[in-house]
Short mmCIF file of C-alpha atoms in Angstrom, two decimals:
data_model
loop_
_atom_site.label_atom_id
_atom_site.label_comp_id
_atom_site.label_asym_id
_atom_site.label_seq_id
_atom_site.Cartn_x
_atom_site.Cartn_y
_atom_site.Cartn_z
CA UNK A 95 15.45 -58.32 22.42
CA UNK A 96 18.94 -56.82 22.82
CA UNK A 97 20.54 -60.25 23.31
CA UNK A 98 18.82 -61.70 20.26
CA UNK A 99 19.77 -58.72 18.10
CA UNK A 100 23.39 -58.89 19.29
CA UNK A 101 23.59 -62.63 18.56
CA UNK A 102 22.20 -62.03 15.05
CA UNK A 103 24.80 -59.33 14.38
CA UNK A 104 27.63 -61.52 15.64
CA UNK A 105 26.51 -64.49 13.56
CA UNK A 106 26.24 -62.32 10.43
CA UNK A 107 29.79 -61.00 10.93
CA UNK A 108 31.23 -64.44 11.67
CA UNK A 109 29.41 -66.04 8.75
CA UNK A 110 30.84 -63.41 6.43
CA UNK A 111 34.36 -63.98 7.79
CA UNK A 112 33.95 -67.74 7.37
CA UNK A 113 32.75 -67.51 3.77
CA UNK A 114 35.51 -65.09 2.74
CA UNK A 115 38.09 -67.19 4.58
CA UNK A 116 36.96 -70.42 2.92
CA UNK A 117 37.10 -68.84 -0.55
CA UNK A 118 40.60 -67.47 0.11
CA UNK A 119 41.90 -70.74 1.58
CA UNK A 120 40.63 -72.97 -1.22
CA UNK A 121 41.89 -70.51 -3.84
CA UNK A 122 45.39 -70.71 -2.36
CA UNK A 123 45.14 -74.50 -2.09
CA UNK A 124 44.13 -74.87 -5.75
CA UNK A 125 46.64 -72.37 -7.14
CA UNK A 126 49.69 -73.09 -4.98
CA UNK A 127 49.48 -76.81 -4.20
CA UNK A 128 52.60 -77.61 -6.25
CA UNK A 129 54.68 -74.73 -4.86
CA UNK A 130 54.28 -75.43 -1.13
CA UNK A 131 52.98 -79.00 -0.68
CA UNK A 132 53.75 -79.10 3.05
CA UNK A 133 51.86 -75.86 3.67
CA UNK A 134 48.84 -77.15 1.76
CA UNK A 135 48.06 -79.76 4.42
CA UNK A 136 47.94 -77.05 7.08
CA UNK A 137 45.66 -74.94 4.88
CA UNK A 138 43.33 -77.91 4.29
CA UNK A 139 43.02 -78.51 8.03
CA UNK A 140 42.34 -74.80 8.48
CA UNK A 141 39.66 -74.81 5.79
CA UNK A 142 37.88 -77.73 7.46
CA UNK A 143 37.98 -76.13 10.91
CA UNK A 144 37.28 -72.50 9.94
CA UNK A 145 33.48 -72.76 10.54
CA UNK A 146 34.39 -73.48 14.17
CA UNK A 147 34.94 -69.71 14.43
CA UNK A 148 31.17 -69.24 14.16
CA UNK A 149 30.49 -71.94 16.76
CA UNK A 150 33.11 -70.99 19.35
CA UNK A 151 32.57 -67.22 19.14
CA UNK A 152 28.81 -67.64 19.15
CA UNK A 153 29.12 -70.01 22.09
CA UNK A 154 31.26 -67.50 23.96
CA UNK A 155 28.63 -64.79 23.43
CA UNK A 156 25.84 -67.12 24.57
CA UNK A 157 27.95 -67.99 27.63
CA UNK A 158 28.17 -64.29 28.38
CA UNK A 159 24.37 -64.08 28.33
CA UNK A 160 24.18 -66.94 30.83
CA UNK A 161 26.81 -65.37 33.08
CA UNK A 162 24.77 -62.16 33.24
CA UNK A 163 22.02 -64.33 34.74
CA UNK A 164 24.60 -65.85 37.13
CA UNK A 165 24.55 -69.26 35.45
CA UNK A 166 28.12 -70.51 35.25
CA UNK A 167 27.82 -74.31 35.09
CA UNK A 168 27.04 -74.77 31.39
CA UNK A 169 29.60 -72.19 30.16
CA UNK A 170 32.27 -73.82 32.32
CA UNK A 171 31.42 -77.33 31.11
CA UNK A 172 31.26 -76.51 27.38
CA UNK A 173 35.05 -76.37 26.75
CA UNK A 174 35.42 -79.86 28.24
CA UNK A 175 33.60 -81.27 25.21
CA UNK A 176 36.34 -80.15 22.82
CA UNK A 177 39.04 -81.73 24.97
CA UNK A 178 37.10 -84.99 25.24
CA UNK A 179 36.63 -85.07 21.44
CA UNK A 180 40.35 -84.43 20.88
CA UNK A 181 41.41 -87.25 23.19
CA UNK A 182 38.76 -89.70 21.96
CA UNK A 183 39.55 -89.14 18.27
CA UNK A 184 43.28 -89.52 18.78
CA UNK A 185 43.05 -92.62 20.97
CA UNK A 186 40.29 -94.43 19.07
CA UNK A 187 41.57 -93.31 15.66
CA UNK A 188 45.14 -94.41 16.39
CA UNK A 189 43.89 -97.85 17.40
CA UNK A 190 41.52 -98.19 14.45
CA UNK A 191 44.28 -97.24 12.02
CA UNK A 192 46.81 -99.51 13.76
CA UNK A 193 49.23 -96.64 14.36
CA UNK A 194 50.76 -98.33 17.41
CA UNK A 195 51.91 -101.42 15.54
CA UNK A 196 53.01 -99.77 12.32
CA UNK A 197 56.78 -99.55 11.79
CA UNK A 198 56.98 -98.14 8.26
CA UNK A 199 57.77 -94.39 8.39
CA UNK A 200 55.72 -93.49 5.32
CA UNK A 201 52.73 -95.40 6.61
CA UNK A 202 53.01 -93.66 9.98
CA UNK A 203 52.92 -90.27 8.26
CA UNK A 204 49.90 -91.34 6.20
CA UNK A 205 48.04 -92.51 9.33
CA UNK A 206 48.90 -89.32 11.19
CA UNK A 207 47.62 -87.28 8.25
CA UNK A 208 44.35 -89.22 8.27
CA UNK A 209 44.06 -88.61 12.01
CA UNK A 210 44.58 -84.92 11.32
CA UNK A 211 41.59 -84.89 8.98
CA UNK A 212 39.48 -86.78 11.51
CA UNK A 213 40.50 -84.38 14.26
CA UNK A 214 39.70 -81.35 12.10
CA UNK A 215 36.21 -82.66 11.35
CA UNK A 216 35.44 -83.51 14.97
CA UNK A 217 36.42 -80.01 16.02
CA UNK A 218 33.24 -78.93 14.22
CA UNK A 219 31.26 -81.70 15.90
CA UNK A 220 32.57 -80.53 19.28
CA UNK A 221 31.60 -76.95 18.42
CA UNK A 222 28.00 -77.97 17.72
CA UNK A 223 27.88 -79.91 20.99
CA UNK A 224 29.36 -76.96 22.91
CA UNK A 225 26.54 -74.72 21.72
CA UNK A 226 23.94 -77.45 22.36
CA UNK A 227 25.04 -77.72 26.02
CA UNK A 228 24.13 -74.06 26.51
CA UNK A 229 20.63 -74.23 25.03
CA UNK A 230 18.68 -75.63 28.04
CA UNK A 231 20.09 -72.96 30.37
CA UNK A 232 19.44 -70.25 27.78
CA UNK A 233 15.83 -71.36 27.50
CA UNK A 234 15.44 -71.13 31.29
CA UNK A 235 16.70 -67.53 31.27
CA UNK A 236 14.06 -66.59 28.69
CA UNK A 237 16.45 -66.13 25.78
CA UNK A 238 15.05 -66.95 22.36
CA UNK A 239 16.75 -66.95 18.97
CA UNK A 240 15.02 -64.53 16.63
CA UNK A 241 16.47 -64.82 13.11
CA UNK A 242 15.45 -61.39 11.84
CA UNK A 243 17.47 -59.01 9.72
CA UNK A 244 16.80 -55.97 11.93
CA UNK A 245 19.67 -56.11 14.41
CA UNK A 246 21.25 -52.65 14.13
CA UNK A 247 19.40 -51.28 17.16
CA UNK A 248 20.52 -48.35 19.39
CA UNK A 249 21.55 -50.77 22.15
CA UNK A 250 23.60 -52.86 19.73
CA UNK A 251 25.32 -49.71 18.45
CA UNK A 252 26.12 -48.80 22.06
CA UNK A 253 27.56 -52.27 22.62
CA UNK A 254 29.76 -51.96 19.52
CA UNK A 255 31.05 -48.59 20.71
CA UNK A 256 32.02 -50.07 24.07
CA UNK A 257 33.47 -53.21 22.49
CA UNK A 258 35.95 -51.55 20.14
CA UNK A 259 38.41 -50.39 22.87
CA UNK A 260 38.17 -53.82 24.54
CA UNK A 261 39.02 -55.53 21.25
CA UNK A 262 41.89 -53.13 20.65
CA UNK A 263 43.16 -53.79 24.17
CA UNK A 264 43.12 -57.52 23.54
CA UNK A 265 45.00 -56.87 20.31
CA UNK A 266 47.60 -54.81 22.17
CA UNK A 267 48.22 -57.70 24.54
CA UNK A 268 48.64 -60.08 21.61
CA UNK A 269 51.08 -57.63 20.06
CA UNK A 270 53.03 -57.68 23.33
CA UNK A 271 53.21 -61.47 23.18
CA UNK A 272 54.33 -61.35 19.54
CA UNK A 273 57.00 -58.75 20.36
CA UNK A 274 58.39 -60.96 23.12
CA UNK A 275 58.45 -63.98 20.82
CA UNK A 276 60.02 -61.92 18.04
CA UNK A 277 62.75 -60.69 20.40
CA UNK A 278 63.35 -64.23 21.63
CA UNK A 279 63.75 -65.53 18.08
CA UNK A 280 65.87 -62.58 16.90
CA UNK A 281 68.24 -62.62 19.89
CA UNK A 282 68.56 -66.39 20.21
CA UNK A 283 71.62 -68.40 19.30
CA UNK A 284 71.09 -70.50 16.18
CA UNK A 285 72.80 -72.98 13.92
CA UNK A 286 73.80 -72.47 10.31
CA UNK A 287 72.87 -74.85 7.50
CA UNK A 288 76.24 -76.52 8.09
CA UNK A 289 75.37 -77.12 11.75
CA UNK A 290 77.69 -74.47 13.22
CA UNK A 291 76.48 -72.66 16.34
CA UNK A 292 76.22 -68.87 15.91
CA UNK A 293 76.70 -67.15 19.28
CA UNK A 294 77.43 -63.52 18.24
CA UNK A 295 76.15 -60.92 15.82
CA UNK A 296 77.66 -57.69 14.53
CA UNK A 297 76.36 -54.29 15.64
CA UNK A 298 78.10 -50.98 14.85
CA UNK A 299 81.31 -52.80 14.08
CA UNK A 300 81.33 -54.81 17.31
CA UNK A 301 80.63 -58.47 18.00
CA UNK A 302 77.68 -58.77 20.38
CA UNK A 303 76.70 -61.99 22.10
CA UNK A 304 73.23 -63.44 21.53
CA UNK A 305 71.71 -63.36 25.04
CA UNK A 306 69.45 -66.40 24.68
CA UNK A 307 70.17 -70.05 24.02
CA UNK A 308 68.56 -72.15 21.30
CA UNK A 309 64.94 -73.01 22.07
CA UNK A 310 64.16 -69.89 24.15
CA UNK A 311 60.70 -69.23 22.59
CA UNK A 312 59.52 -72.76 23.37
CA UNK A 313 60.81 -72.61 26.94
CA UNK A 314 59.09 -69.26 27.50
CA UNK A 315 55.84 -70.74 26.17
CA UNK A 316 56.07 -73.55 28.73
CA UNK A 317 56.77 -71.14 31.59
CA UNK A 318 53.82 -68.99 30.54
CA UNK A 319 51.58 -72.04 30.35
CA UNK A 320 52.42 -72.96 33.95
CA UNK A 321 51.67 -69.54 35.44
CA UNK A 322 48.48 -69.25 33.39
CA UNK A 323 47.13 -72.45 34.94
CA UNK A 324 46.35 -71.01 38.43
CA UNK A 325 45.34 -67.77 36.73
CA UNK A 326 42.70 -69.57 34.68
CA UNK A 327 41.51 -71.87 37.44
CA UNK A 328 41.11 -69.24 40.16
CA UNK A 329 41.48 -65.61 39.06
CA UNK A 330 39.52 -65.62 35.81
CA UNK A 331 36.82 -67.81 37.37
CA UNK A 332 36.46 -65.38 40.29
CA UNK A 333 36.40 -62.32 38.01
CA UNK A 334 33.80 -63.96 35.75
CA UNK A 335 31.58 -64.81 38.71
CA UNK A 336 31.78 -61.35 40.25
CA UNK A 337 31.28 -59.38 37.02
CA UNK A 338 27.46 -59.65 36.88
CA UNK A 339 27.20 -58.20 40.40
CA UNK A 340 29.53 -55.34 39.49
CA UNK A 341 27.63 -54.56 36.29
CA UNK A 342 24.19 -54.72 37.86
CA UNK A 343 25.14 -52.53 40.81
CA UNK A 344 27.00 -50.02 38.64
CA UNK A 345 24.10 -49.66 36.21
CA UNK A 346 21.66 -49.30 39.08
CA UNK A 347 23.80 -46.39 40.33
CA UNK A 348 24.25 -48.13 43.69
CA UNK A 349 27.86 -47.05 44.03
CA UNK A 350 28.19 -48.07 47.69
CA UNK A 351 27.14 -51.61 46.86
CA UNK A 352 29.42 -51.54 43.82
CA UNK A 353 32.39 -50.53 45.96
CA UNK A 354 31.61 -53.25 48.50
CA UNK A 355 31.46 -55.96 45.84
CA UNK A 356 34.71 -54.67 44.31
CA UNK A 357 36.52 -54.67 47.68
CA UNK A 358 35.33 -58.19 48.34
CA UNK A 359 36.57 -59.26 44.90
CA UNK A 360 39.98 -57.67 45.49
CA UNK A 361 40.26 -59.38 48.88
CA UNK A 362 39.30 -62.77 47.45
CA UNK A 363 41.73 -62.27 44.55
CA UNK A 364 44.63 -61.51 46.88
CA UNK A 365 43.69 -64.47 49.06
CA UNK A 366 44.28 -66.83 46.15
CA UNK A 367 46.85 -64.77 44.24
CA UNK A 368 49.46 -64.31 46.97
CA UNK A 369 49.89 -68.01 47.88
CA UNK A 370 49.63 -68.99 44.21
CA UNK A 371 52.57 -66.70 43.39
CA UNK A 372 54.81 -67.96 46.18
CA UNK A 373 53.58 -71.54 45.96
CA UNK A 374 54.32 -71.88 42.24
CA UNK A 375 57.82 -70.52 42.82
CA UNK A 376 58.44 -73.23 45.42
CA UNK A 377 56.96 -76.15 43.46
CA UNK A 378 58.19 -75.11 40.03
CA UNK A 379 61.10 -77.57 39.86
CA UNK A 380 59.18 -80.86 40.34
CA UNK A 381 56.24 -79.51 38.31
CA UNK A 382 58.41 -78.67 35.29
CA UNK A 383 60.36 -81.92 35.46
CA UNK A 384 57.23 -84.07 35.85
CA UNK A 385 55.29 -82.41 33.04
CA UNK A 386 57.96 -81.50 30.51
CA UNK A 387 61.35 -83.15 31.15
CA UNK A 388 61.20 -85.64 28.30
CA UNK A 389 61.99 -85.60 24.60
CA UNK A 390 63.89 -82.42 23.76
CA UNK A 391 63.48 -80.92 27.27
CA UNK A 392 66.45 -82.15 29.35
CA UNK A 393 67.56 -81.15 32.85
CA UNK A 394 69.34 -78.01 31.59
CA UNK A 395 66.29 -76.90 29.61
CA UNK A 396 64.08 -77.53 32.67
CA UNK A 397 66.37 -75.33 34.75
CA UNK A 398 66.08 -72.49 32.23
CA UNK A 399 62.26 -72.84 32.24
CA UNK A 400 62.34 -72.73 36.04
CA UNK A 401 64.34 -69.49 35.99
CA UNK A 402 61.71 -67.78 33.84
CA UNK A 403 58.83 -69.27 35.81
CA UNK A 404 60.35 -67.85 39.01
CA UNK A 405 59.53 -64.34 37.82
CA UNK A 406 56.33 -65.17 35.93
CA UNK A 407 54.92 -66.82 39.06
CA UNK A 408 55.74 -63.72 41.10
CA UNK A 409 53.28 -61.78 38.96
CA UNK A 410 50.26 -64.06 39.49
CA UNK A 411 48.82 -61.76 42.16
CA UNK A 412 49.04 -58.82 39.71
CA UNK A 413 47.48 -60.82 36.84
CA UNK A 414 44.69 -61.88 39.19
CA UNK A 415 44.08 -58.37 40.48
CA UNK A 416 43.89 -56.99 36.94
CA UNK A 417 41.11 -59.46 36.08
CA UNK A 418 38.93 -57.80 38.74
CA UNK A 419 40.06 -54.23 38.06
CA UNK A 420 39.52 -54.42 34.30
CA UNK A 421 36.00 -55.73 34.83
CA UNK A 422 35.30 -52.91 37.27
CA UNK A 423 36.21 -50.42 34.55
CA UNK A 424 34.04 -52.27 32.05
CA UNK A 425 31.17 -52.25 34.56
CA UNK A 426 31.17 -48.45 34.68
CA UNK A 427 31.36 -48.42 30.86
CA UNK A 428 34.97 -47.23 30.71
CA UNK A 429 36.72 -49.42 28.17
CA UNK A 430 39.30 -46.82 27.13
CA UNK A 431 41.39 -46.73 30.31
CA UNK A 432 42.25 -50.47 30.20
CA UNK A 433 43.27 -49.99 26.54
CA UNK A 434 45.57 -47.07 27.35
CA UNK A 435 47.11 -48.94 30.30
CA UNK A 436 47.71 -51.98 28.09
CA UNK A 437 49.79 -49.81 25.77
CA UNK A 438 51.70 -48.39 28.75
CA UNK A 439 52.25 -51.98 29.89
CA UNK A 440 54.01 -52.83 26.60
CA UNK A 441 56.29 -49.79 26.86
CA UNK A 442 57.30 -50.63 30.45
CA UNK A 443 57.75 -54.30 29.57
CA UNK A 444 60.16 -53.55 26.73
CA UNK A 445 62.00 -50.87 28.70
CA UNK A 446 62.66 -53.33 31.52
CA UNK A 447 63.38 -56.57 29.65
CA UNK A 448 65.66 -55.42 26.83
CA UNK A 449 68.48 -54.04 29.04
CA UNK A 450 68.29 -57.13 31.27
CA UNK A 451 68.55 -59.68 28.44
CA UNK A 452 72.35 -59.73 28.47
CA UNK A 453 72.36 -60.25 32.24
CA UNK A 454 69.48 -62.64 32.87
CA UNK A 455 69.01 -64.18 29.42
CA UNK A 456 65.50 -65.29 28.58
CA UNK A 457 64.41 -64.79 32.21
CA UNK A 458 64.52 -61.04 31.50
CA UNK A 459 61.30 -61.51 29.52
CA UNK A 460 59.59 -62.72 32.68
CA UNK A 461 61.07 -59.86 34.73
CA UNK A 462 59.61 -57.35 32.27
CA UNK A 463 56.23 -59.04 32.58
CA UNK A 464 56.42 -59.03 36.40
CA UNK A 465 57.32 -55.34 36.62
CA UNK A 466 54.90 -54.09 33.95
CA UNK A 467 51.86 -55.99 35.19
CA UNK A 468 52.56 -55.12 38.84
CA UNK A 469 52.76 -51.42 37.97
CA UNK A 470 49.64 -51.63 35.80
CA UNK A 471 47.62 -53.33 38.57
CA UNK A 472 48.62 -50.82 41.26
CA UNK A 473 48.18 -47.73 39.05
CA UNK A 474 44.80 -48.82 37.69
CA UNK A 475 43.53 -49.55 41.21
CA UNK A 476 44.73 -46.13 42.37
CA UNK A 477 43.04 -44.44 39.39
CA UNK A 478 39.80 -46.34 40.03
CA UNK A 479 39.91 -45.34 43.70
CA UNK A 480 40.19 -41.66 42.75
CA UNK A 481 37.54 -41.92 40.02
CA UNK A 482 34.92 -43.46 42.32
CA UNK A 483 35.59 -41.03 45.15
CA UNK A 484 37.40 -43.57 47.30
CA UNK A 485 37.01 -47.34 47.60
CA UNK A 486 37.81 -47.38 51.33
CA UNK A 487 40.83 -49.55 50.56
CA UNK A 488 42.19 -49.09 54.08
CA UNK A 489 39.73 -51.78 55.17
CA UNK A 490 41.78 -54.24 53.08
CA UNK A 491 45.02 -53.57 54.98
CA UNK A 492 44.28 -55.88 57.90
CA UNK A 493 43.11 -58.91 55.86
CA UNK A 494 45.98 -58.41 53.40
CA UNK A 495 48.53 -58.43 56.22
CA UNK A 496 46.95 -61.66 57.51
CA UNK A 497 47.12 -63.22 54.04
CA UNK A 498 50.78 -62.24 53.72
CA UNK A 499 51.43 -63.78 57.15
CA UNK A 500 49.70 -67.03 56.13
CA UNK A 501 51.66 -67.05 52.86
CA UNK A 502 54.97 -66.53 54.70
CA UNK A 503 54.09 -69.36 57.06
CA UNK A 504 53.27 -71.64 54.12
CA UNK A 505 56.51 -70.74 52.35
CA UNK A 506 58.58 -71.32 55.50
CA UNK A 507 57.09 -74.77 56.03
CA UNK A 508 57.63 -75.74 52.39
CA UNK A 509 61.27 -74.61 52.46
CA UNK A 510 61.76 -76.64 55.63
CA UNK A 511 60.11 -79.69 54.06
CA UNK A 512 62.33 -79.46 50.97
CA UNK A 513 65.40 -79.39 53.21
CA UNK A 514 64.27 -82.25 55.45
CA UNK A 515 65.02 -85.97 55.20
CA UNK A 516 61.40 -86.85 54.41
CA UNK A 517 61.57 -85.02 51.06
CA UNK A 518 62.22 -87.55 48.26
CA UNK A 519 65.51 -87.21 46.41
CA UNK A 520 66.55 -88.39 42.97
CA UNK A 521 65.14 -88.29 39.46
CA UNK A 522 62.26 -89.99 37.70
CA UNK A 523 58.55 -89.37 37.32
CA UNK A 524 57.63 -91.24 40.49
CA UNK A 525 60.04 -89.09 42.51
CA UNK A 526 58.88 -85.85 40.89
CA UNK A 527 55.19 -86.68 41.29
CA UNK A 528 55.76 -87.54 44.97
CA UNK A 529 57.63 -84.27 45.51
CA UNK A 530 54.88 -82.28 43.81
CA UNK A 531 52.05 -84.01 45.69
CA UNK A 532 53.84 -83.52 49.03
CA UNK A 533 54.50 -79.82 48.45
CA UNK A 534 50.99 -79.14 47.14
CA UNK A 535 49.28 -81.01 49.96
CA UNK A 536 51.35 -79.53 52.77
CA UNK A 537 51.33 -76.02 51.28
CA UNK A 538 47.55 -75.93 50.80
CA UNK A 539 46.96 -77.42 54.26
CA UNK A 540 49.24 -74.95 56.03
CA UNK A 541 47.75 -71.97 54.18
CA UNK A 542 44.16 -72.97 54.91
CA UNK A 543 44.87 -73.60 58.59
CA UNK A 544 46.83 -70.36 58.92
CA UNK A 545 44.01 -68.43 57.21
CA UNK A 546 41.48 -69.92 59.60
CA UNK A 547 43.57 -69.29 62.72
CA UNK A 548 44.34 -65.71 61.69
CA UNK A 549 40.68 -65.05 61.01
CA UNK A 550 40.89 -64.30 57.30
CA UNK A 551 37.26 -63.55 56.48
CA UNK A 552 37.49 -64.72 52.86
CA UNK A 553 38.43 -68.21 54.00
CA UNK A 554 35.82 -68.31 56.78
CA UNK A 555 33.08 -67.49 54.25
CA UNK A 556 34.02 -70.62 52.31
CA UNK A 557 33.42 -72.95 55.24
CA UNK A 558 29.90 -74.49 55.31
CA UNK A 559 28.05 -73.58 58.50
CA UNK A 560 25.39 -75.55 60.34
CA UNK A 561 22.17 -73.85 61.27
CA UNK A 562 19.49 -75.65 63.19
CA UNK A 563 20.99 -79.00 62.28
CA UNK A 564 21.22 -78.17 58.56
CA UNK A 565 24.08 -77.05 56.42
CA UNK A 566 23.73 -73.55 55.03
#
């Protein structure tokens, strides 16, 4: 009953946002089409895709219902549909419209515009399919849609009260991202309309050098994308899987069980976070060059991206740990503390990165992120330990030391491999892909073997065991 009422409330809100948004968009399109013709195309695409808000947000809520019942397959598979639709529309549409053989510039623009309309429409198709994928699993859990107007129940009101700080916290993080991008754009060298490079600005009667080169925001986006990849694949997946157990045990007032699940989550997070941090630092050069060194990204740009990624990657363990810690706070119905700590994070981030900009350039942004998130993770864990009367964190010392040892061993082997004669030298995608595959394969192999030999329990629990001739 609670789930159905919550879904009805969400759909009502999203439907209202969609209707108001569509009216506003089409009003601007009709009234301002002659003033900003280039902007109008963007607004038309937005107007077509805006109903996707209802589908994707509703799908996310339905996925949350499934995750409560420890069903993760359908929610994990749903986003794949959108990617498949994107790729299929672009590839098939480009061939149908003969984009590959067209040489006329105006015709190319016209074809690309048509593809944009097709892509916008199929975003909605993908959204419907994403929701449809969830329906069989929802039916198995006993969930039923009940389109009734009575959805303002006491439990829904309680949910809204808990949700507001979480939403504000997410907004604070987005503000942090916008502040970083704003700083990068404001303090970046730029060219005048005449093509002259501007390297200094005036402040209090003095000429001050712009600390960042042209293109800094884009390079920072790429570096952030690369560190978010292991974060999304491992840390968020682990936190999502462990959250139902935390919530159930917290609500059942079984605090000992809750603490045990939380310790296990922290241990598993460190087991993947520590090698991911060091590993990404060591493989960053071939990864960046293979994925991005083309078009406007040359060798110098790749080096600048690598400098920022060096510090971003060092914070992966902290990002990963925060995924678990935040959910632990949510499980005990404390959504205010993560919000407050997010605000503190922004203050620390700015206090660290701004003074370092004129020394490290755009890499200072990554240093601020590393320091602020590391402090936030440690402080929030300490506060949670005190709040719950002790998490018995001393039991994590031994496995953590073993993980650090395995990570050091992995790093040492990778450094030796990079310095050896068997490591490919030169430039080109074949060389970079070979370098990346070699470092990934050897690094993962060494870390797994070292974890097994050192008796890291998290790794041993992942190995299938045979019992009475059958695999457990």
